[in-house]
mmCIF file of C-alpha atoms in Angstrom:
data_model
loop_
_atom_site.group_PDB
_atom_site.id
_atom_site.type_symbol
_atom_site.label_atom_id
_atom_site.label_comp_id
_atom_site.label_asym_id
_atom_site.label_seq_id
_atom_site.Cartn_x
_atom_site.Cartn_y
_atom_site.Cartn_z
ATOM 1 C CA UNK A 1 4.496 11.573 -10.442
ATOM 2 C CA UNK A 2 1.987 9.308 -12.126
ATOM 3 C CA UNK A 3 -1.506 10.214 -10.928
ATOM 4 C CA UNK A 4 -4.112 7.498 -10.472
ATOM 5 C CA UNK A 5 -7.800 8.397 -10.605
ATOM 6 C CA UNK A 6 -10.527 5.978 -9.575
ATOM 7 C CA UNK A 7 -14.213 6.135 -10.360
ATOM 8 C CA UNK A 8 -16.641 6.146 -8.842
ATOM 9 C CA UNK A 9 -15.470 7.370 -5.431
ATOM 10 C CA UNK A 10 -18.285 5.362 -3.878
ATOM 11 C CA UNK A 11 -21.035 3.058 -4.984
ATOM 12 C CA UNK A 12 -23.858 1.080 -3.456
ATOM 13 C CA UNK A 13 -24.770 -2.427 -4.508
ATOM 14 C CA UNK A 14 -26.584 -5.493 -3.245
ATOM 15 C CA UNK A 15 -25.358 -8.961 -2.438
ATOM 16 C CA UNK A 16 -25.284 -10.919 -5.680
ATOM 17 C CA UNK A 17 -24.767 -7.871 -7.897
ATOM 18 C CA UNK A 18 -21.824 -7.462 -10.229
ATOM 19 C CA UNK A 19 -19.808 -4.246 -9.963
ATOM 20 C CA UNK A 20 -16.977 -2.610 -11.853
ATOM 21 C CA UNK A 21 -14.493 -0.050 -10.556
ATOM 22 C CA UNK A 22 -12.351 1.960 -12.933
ATOM 23 C CA UNK A 23 -8.821 3.287 -12.519
ATOM 24 C CA UNK A 24 -7.126 5.675 -14.917
ATOM 25 C CA UNK A 25 -3.434 6.557 -15.001
ATOM 26 C CA UNK A 26 -2.137 9.981 -16.000
ATOM 27 C CA UNK A 27 0.310 8.330 -18.409
ATOM 28 C CA UNK A 28 0.681 4.910 -19.916
ATOM 29 C CA UNK A 29 1.799 2.286 -17.392
ATOM 30 C CA UNK A 30 1.534 -0.907 -19.426
ATOM 31 C CA UNK A 31 -0.051 -3.476 -17.150
ATOM 32 C CA UNK A 32 1.858 -2.384 -14.030
ATOM 33 C CA UNK A 33 -1.319 -2.032 -12.001
ATOM 34 C CA UNK A 34 -2.348 -3.616 -8.721
ATOM 35 C CA UNK A 35 -5.643 -3.696 -6.818
ATOM 36 C CA UNK A 36 -6.093 -3.836 -3.041
ATOM 37 C CA UNK A 37 -9.079 -4.278 -0.742
ATOM 38 C CA UNK A 38 -9.224 -2.574 2.624
ATOM 39 C CA UNK A 39 -11.767 -3.166 5.373
ATOM 40 C CA UNK A 40 -12.262 -0.701 8.244
ATOM 41 C CA UNK A 41 -9.469 -0.820 10.793
ATOM 42 C CA UNK A 42 -7.462 -3.327 8.759
ATOM 43 C CA UNK A 43 -4.454 -3.212 6.505
ATOM 44 C CA UNK A 44 -5.045 -3.425 2.763
ATOM 45 C CA UNK A 45 -4.985 -6.821 1.105
ATOM 46 C CA UNK A 46 -3.596 -7.527 -2.344
ATOM 47 C CA UNK A 47 -6.234 -8.820 -4.752
ATOM 48 C CA UNK A 48 -4.742 -8.505 -8.227
ATOM 49 C CA UNK A 49 -1.296 -7.694 -9.602
ATOM 50 C CA UNK A 50 -0.077 -7.067 -13.132
ATOM 51 C CA UNK A 51 -3.558 -5.782 -13.986
ATOM 52 C CA UNK A 52 -5.166 -9.215 -14.250
ATOM 53 C CA UNK A 53 -3.275 -11.791 -12.183
ATOM 54 C CA UNK A 54 -5.218 -13.033 -9.191
ATOM 55 C CA UNK A 55 -3.244 -13.197 -5.960
ATOM 56 C CA UNK A 56 -3.181 -16.613 -4.343
ATOM 57 C CA UNK A 57 -6.203 -17.246 -2.140
ATOM 58 C CA UNK A 58 -8.358 -14.493 -3.654
ATOM 59 C CA UNK A 59 -11.787 -15.703 -4.842
ATOM 60 C CA UNK A 60 -12.290 -16.019 -8.587
ATOM 61 C CA UNK A 61 -15.240 -13.608 -8.534
ATOM 62 C CA UNK A 62 -12.578 -10.877 -8.536
ATOM 63 C CA UNK A 63 -11.030 -10.064 -11.879
ATOM 64 C CA UNK A 64 -8.971 -7.274 -13.371
ATOM 65 C CA UNK A 65 -8.364 -6.034 -16.858
ATOM 66 C CA UNK A 66 -6.831 -3.218 -18.828
ATOM 67 C CA UNK A 67 -3.534 -1.876 -20.026
ATOM 68 C CA UNK A 68 -2.009 1.454 -20.908
ATOM 69 C CA UNK A 69 -3.990 4.030 -18.977
ATOM 70 C CA UNK A 70 -7.391 2.424 -18.305
ATOM 71 C CA UNK A 71 -8.052 -0.438 -15.931
ATOM 72 C CA UNK A 72 -11.019 -2.125 -14.292
ATOM 73 C CA UNK A 73 -11.673 -4.270 -11.261
ATOM 74 C CA UNK A 74 -14.788 -6.406 -11.523
ATOM 75 C CA UNK A 75 -16.525 -8.352 -8.780
ATOM 76 C CA UNK A 76 -18.897 -10.763 -10.461
ATOM 77 C CA UNK A 77 -21.299 -11.601 -7.637
ATOM 78 C CA UNK A 78 -20.955 -9.555 -4.488
ATOM 79 C CA UNK A 79 -20.650 -11.366 -1.199
ATOM 80 C CA UNK A 80 -21.211 -9.706 2.199
ATOM 81 C CA UNK A 81 -17.474 -9.755 2.903
ATOM 82 C CA UNK A 82 -16.726 -7.768 -0.277
ATOM 83 C CA UNK A 83 -18.100 -4.494 1.060
ATOM 84 C CA UNK A 84 -14.918 -2.511 1.600
ATOM 85 C CA UNK A 85 -12.759 0.173 0.027
ATOM 86 C CA UNK A 86 -10.746 -0.676 -3.072
ATOM 87 C CA UNK A 87 -7.517 0.976 -4.200
ATOM 88 C CA UNK A 88 -5.555 0.759 -7.411
ATOM 89 C CA UNK A 89 -1.779 1.291 -7.365
ATOM 90 C CA UNK A 90 0.703 1.733 -10.195
ATOM 91 C CA UNK A 91 4.038 -0.072 -10.057
ATOM 92 C CA UNK A 92 5.352 1.259 -13.392
ATOM 93 C CA UNK A 93 7.387 3.942 -11.661
ATOM 94 C CA UNK A 94 9.109 1.951 -8.953
ATOM 95 C CA UNK A 95 10.874 5.049 -7.732
ATOM 96 C CA UNK A 96 7.538 6.643 -6.853
ATOM 97 C CA UNK A 97 4.604 4.366 -6.158
ATOM 98 C CA UNK A 98 1.169 5.982 -6.242
ATOM 99 C CA UNK A 99 -2.312 4.869 -5.257
ATOM 100 C CA UNK A 100 -5.736 5.882 -6.464
ATOM 101 C CA UNK A 101 -7.919 7.756 -4.016
ATOM 102 C CA UNK A 102 -10.072 4.721 -3.293
ATOM 103 C CA UNK A 103 -13.564 3.493 -4.092
ATOM 104 C CA UNK A 104 -15.879 2.749 -1.206
ATOM 105 C CA UNK A 105 -18.284 -0.105 -1.914
ATOM 106 C CA UNK A 106 -21.328 -0.032 0.330
ATOM 107 C CA UNK A 107 -24.306 -2.273 0.829
ATOM 108 C CA UNK A 108 -27.514 -0.953 -0.758
ATOM 109 C CA UNK B 1 3.924 -17.249 7.980
ATOM 110 C CA UNK B 2 5.526 -13.853 7.492
ATOM 111 C CA UNK B 3 4.561 -11.186 10.001
ATOM 112 C CA UNK B 4 5.414 -7.506 10.197
ATOM 113 C CA UNK B 5 4.965 -5.496 13.369
ATOM 114 C CA UNK B 6 5.271 -1.736 13.729
ATOM 115 C CA UNK B 7 6.484 -0.206 16.975
ATOM 116 C CA UNK B 8 7.112 3.307 18.198
ATOM 117 C CA UNK B 9 5.502 6.272 19.937
ATOM 118 C CA UNK B 10 1.862 6.945 19.219
ATOM 119 C CA UNK B 11 2.184 10.648 19.985
ATOM 120 C CA UNK B 12 4.779 13.043 18.603
ATOM 121 C CA UNK B 13 5.052 16.785 19.169
ATOM 122 C CA UNK B 14 5.051 19.206 16.238
ATOM 123 C CA UNK B 15 8.534 19.941 14.839
ATOM 124 C CA UNK B 16 9.945 16.754 16.382
ATOM 125 C CA UNK B 17 10.979 13.523 14.667
ATOM 126 C CA UNK B 18 8.643 10.596 14.173
ATOM 127 C CA UNK B 19 10.465 7.275 14.575
ATOM 128 C CA UNK B 20 9.029 3.842 13.870
ATOM 129 C CA UNK B 21 10.516 0.372 13.587
ATOM 130 C CA UNK B 22 9.154 -2.649 11.757
ATOM 131 C CA UNK B 23 10.153 -6.093 12.982
ATOM 132 C CA UNK B 24 9.919 -8.890 10.445
ATOM 133 C CA UNK B 25 9.328 -12.436 11.645
ATOM 134 C CA UNK B 26 8.793 -15.675 9.784
ATOM 135 C CA UNK B 27 11.149 -14.681 6.979
ATOM 136 C CA UNK B 28 14.450 -13.011 6.279
ATOM 137 C CA UNK B 29 14.769 -9.348 5.474
ATOM 138 C CA UNK B 30 17.868 -10.179 3.386
ATOM 139 C CA UNK B 31 15.926 -11.966 0.652
ATOM 140 C CA UNK B 32 16.846 -10.509 -2.731
ATOM 141 C CA UNK B 33 13.231 -10.729 -3.891
ATOM 142 C CA UNK B 34 11.803 -8.010 -1.687
ATOM 143 C CA UNK B 35 11.915 -4.369 -0.773
ATOM 144 C CA UNK B 36 10.644 -3.237 2.606
ATOM 145 C CA UNK B 37 8.674 -0.074 2.945
ATOM 146 C CA UNK B 38 6.337 2.287 4.695
ATOM 147 C CA UNK B 39 2.868 3.436 3.652
ATOM 148 C CA UNK B 40 0.646 5.801 5.584
ATOM 149 C CA UNK B 41 -3.037 6.639 5.716
ATOM 150 C CA UNK B 42 -4.376 9.823 7.331
ATOM 151 C CA UNK B 43 -7.639 9.252 9.225
ATOM 152 C CA UNK B 44 -10.483 8.804 6.761
ATOM 153 C CA UNK B 45 -8.238 9.263 3.731
ATOM 154 C CA UNK B 46 -6.356 7.223 1.169
ATOM 155 C CA UNK B 47 -2.988 5.507 1.056
ATOM 156 C CA UNK B 48 0.314 7.306 0.546
ATOM 157 C CA UNK B 49 3.572 5.520 -0.196
ATOM 158 C CA UNK B 50 6.379 6.896 1.978
ATOM 159 C CA UNK B 51 9.442 4.983 0.826
ATOM 160 C CA UNK B 52 11.231 1.669 0.529
ATOM 161 C CA UNK B 53 14.558 0.108 1.480
ATOM 162 C CA UNK B 54 16.432 -2.904 0.150
ATOM 163 C CA UNK B 55 18.423 -5.143 2.491
ATOM 164 C CA UNK B 56 21.618 -3.644 1.051
ATOM 165 C CA UNK B 57 20.507 -0.221 2.283
ATOM 166 C CA UNK B 58 19.393 1.223 -1.053
ATOM 167 C CA UNK B 59 16.395 3.467 -0.622
ATOM 168 C CA UNK B 60 13.582 5.019 -2.664
ATOM 169 C CA UNK B 61 11.663 7.917 -1.156
ATOM 170 C CA UNK B 62 8.440 9.718 -1.976
ATOM 171 C CA UNK B 63 9.702 12.982 -3.509
ATOM 172 C CA UNK B 64 7.243 15.001 -1.439
ATOM 173 C CA UNK B 65 8.740 13.656 1.814
ATOM 174 C CA UNK B 66 12.339 13.116 0.777
ATOM 175 C CA UNK B 67 13.803 16.159 2.524
ATOM 176 C CA UNK B 68 12.479 14.968 5.911
ATOM 177 C CA UNK B 69 12.788 11.224 5.501
ATOM 178 C CA UNK B 70 15.250 8.513 6.438
ATOM 179 C CA UNK B 71 14.549 4.804 6.033
ATOM 180 C CA UNK B 72 17.160 2.320 7.162
ATOM 181 C CA UNK B 73 17.571 -1.417 7.611
ATOM 182 C CA UNK B 74 19.182 -3.501 10.355
ATOM 183 C CA UNK B 75 19.690 -6.991 8.964
ATOM 184 C CA UNK B 76 21.088 -8.299 12.260
ATOM 185 C CA UNK B 77 17.752 -7.632 13.921
ATOM 186 C CA UNK B 78 15.552 -8.332 10.867
ATOM 187 C CA UNK B 79 14.166 -4.818 11.217
ATOM 188 C CA UNK B 80 13.800 -1.654 9.204
ATOM 189 C CA UNK B 81 13.037 1.829 10.435
ATOM 190 C CA UNK B 82 11.454 5.132 9.504
ATOM 191 C CA UNK B 83 12.429 8.588 10.669
ATOM 192 C CA UNK B 84 10.392 11.599 9.586
ATOM 193 C CA UNK B 85 11.621 14.935 10.851
ATOM 194 C CA UNK B 86 9.899 18.282 11.454
ATOM 195 C CA UNK B 87 6.466 16.729 11.698
ATOM 196 C CA UNK B 88 3.209 18.674 11.591
ATOM 197 C CA UNK B 89 -0.419 17.738 12.125
ATOM 198 C CA UNK B 90 -0.532 16.738 8.444
ATOM 199 C CA UNK B 91 1.715 13.793 9.318
ATOM 200 C CA UNK B 92 -0.927 12.313 11.615
ATOM 201 C CA UNK B 93 -1.786 8.935 10.119
ATOM 202 C CA UNK B 94 -1.821 5.199 10.484
ATOM 203 C CA UNK B 95 1.632 4.054 9.433
ATOM 204 C CA UNK B 96 1.953 0.618 7.848
ATOM 205 C CA UNK B 97 5.137 -1.281 7.252
ATOM 206 C CA UNK B 98 4.996 -3.585 4.275
ATOM 207 C CA UNK B 99 6.858 -5.985 2.030
ATOM 208 C CA UNK B 100 7.061 -5.193 -1.667
ATOM 209 C CA UNK B 101 7.585 -8.162 -3.931
ATOM 210 C CA UNK B 102 10.190 -7.217 -6.532
ATOM 211 C CA UNK B 103 11.275 -10.594 -7.835
ATOM 212 C CA UNK B 104 10.104 -10.211 -11.406
ATOM 213 C CA UNK B 105 8.832 -7.610 -13.794
ATOM 214 C CA UNK B 106 5.880 -6.817 -11.565
ATOM 215 C CA UNK B 107 6.054 -5.325 -8.115
ATOM 216 C CA UNK B 108 3.304 -5.343 -5.519
ATOM 217 C CA UNK B 109 2.817 -5.161 -1.766
ATOM 218 C CA UNK B 110 1.960 -8.632 -0.581
ATOM 219 C CA UNK B 111 2.384 -8.367 3.174
ATOM 220 C CA UNK B 112 1.387 -5.547 5.512
ATOM 221 C CA UNK B 113 1.750 -4.874 9.182
ATOM 222 C CA UNK B 114 -1.359 -4.123 11.208
ATOM 223 C CA UNK B 115 -0.547 -0.429 11.225
ATOM 224 C CA UNK B 116 0.106 1.984 14.045
ATOM 225 C CA UNK B 117 -1.594 5.334 14.568
ATOM 226 C CA UNK B 118 0.791 8.231 15.066
ATOM 227 C CA UNK B 119 -0.731 11.499 16.180
ATOM 228 C CA UNK B 120 1.170 14.766 15.918
ATOM 229 C CA UNK B 121 0.000 17.074 18.659
ATOM 230 C CA UNK B 122 1.406 19.183 21.454
#
């Protein structure tokens, strides 16, 4: 299986701050990387697919980058509704999809 | 608007079989663009992909669950189902059904059900 490792596991930030979350794959996955946001008690929501393509309806303050093994999710100016847990997910190995362990973004 | 709804028992005894069904509305399960799958999340933990099924019946399973897992599709009812046998407390989780977009080079989960909590306990 391809292992996905996110860092940090949690971080605190203030409204208006910019933050970056990192995801590393255990082997090269091209740009077959997706990002999801999950709020408590809710299903995850797709933010970005193919490492940098913004899903329809997702605000432009969210952006993704990277290829190979190292990827980032950046939120340029945090809004109150952005405080949630974020997961990366590789789609390179379609026979065995794997997620990162999650990054919890909290209000400072 | 596409909707997915999980249904099934919320409590299962250890060693028994967990069975869930996902009903798809607002779209056809026979679209060639999508796989349909299950993802679970133990309380307070991360997401784990369980497996996927295509409308033709082709399946892909998480290797760690494969020996206990059956995912099937019923196109006449626009539903797909999950059966996980010999469950233990480690199988306690919120189970999500989901649609995986597979129409191009890139695949991603673009629709999720609300999730249903299944507890394994005697």
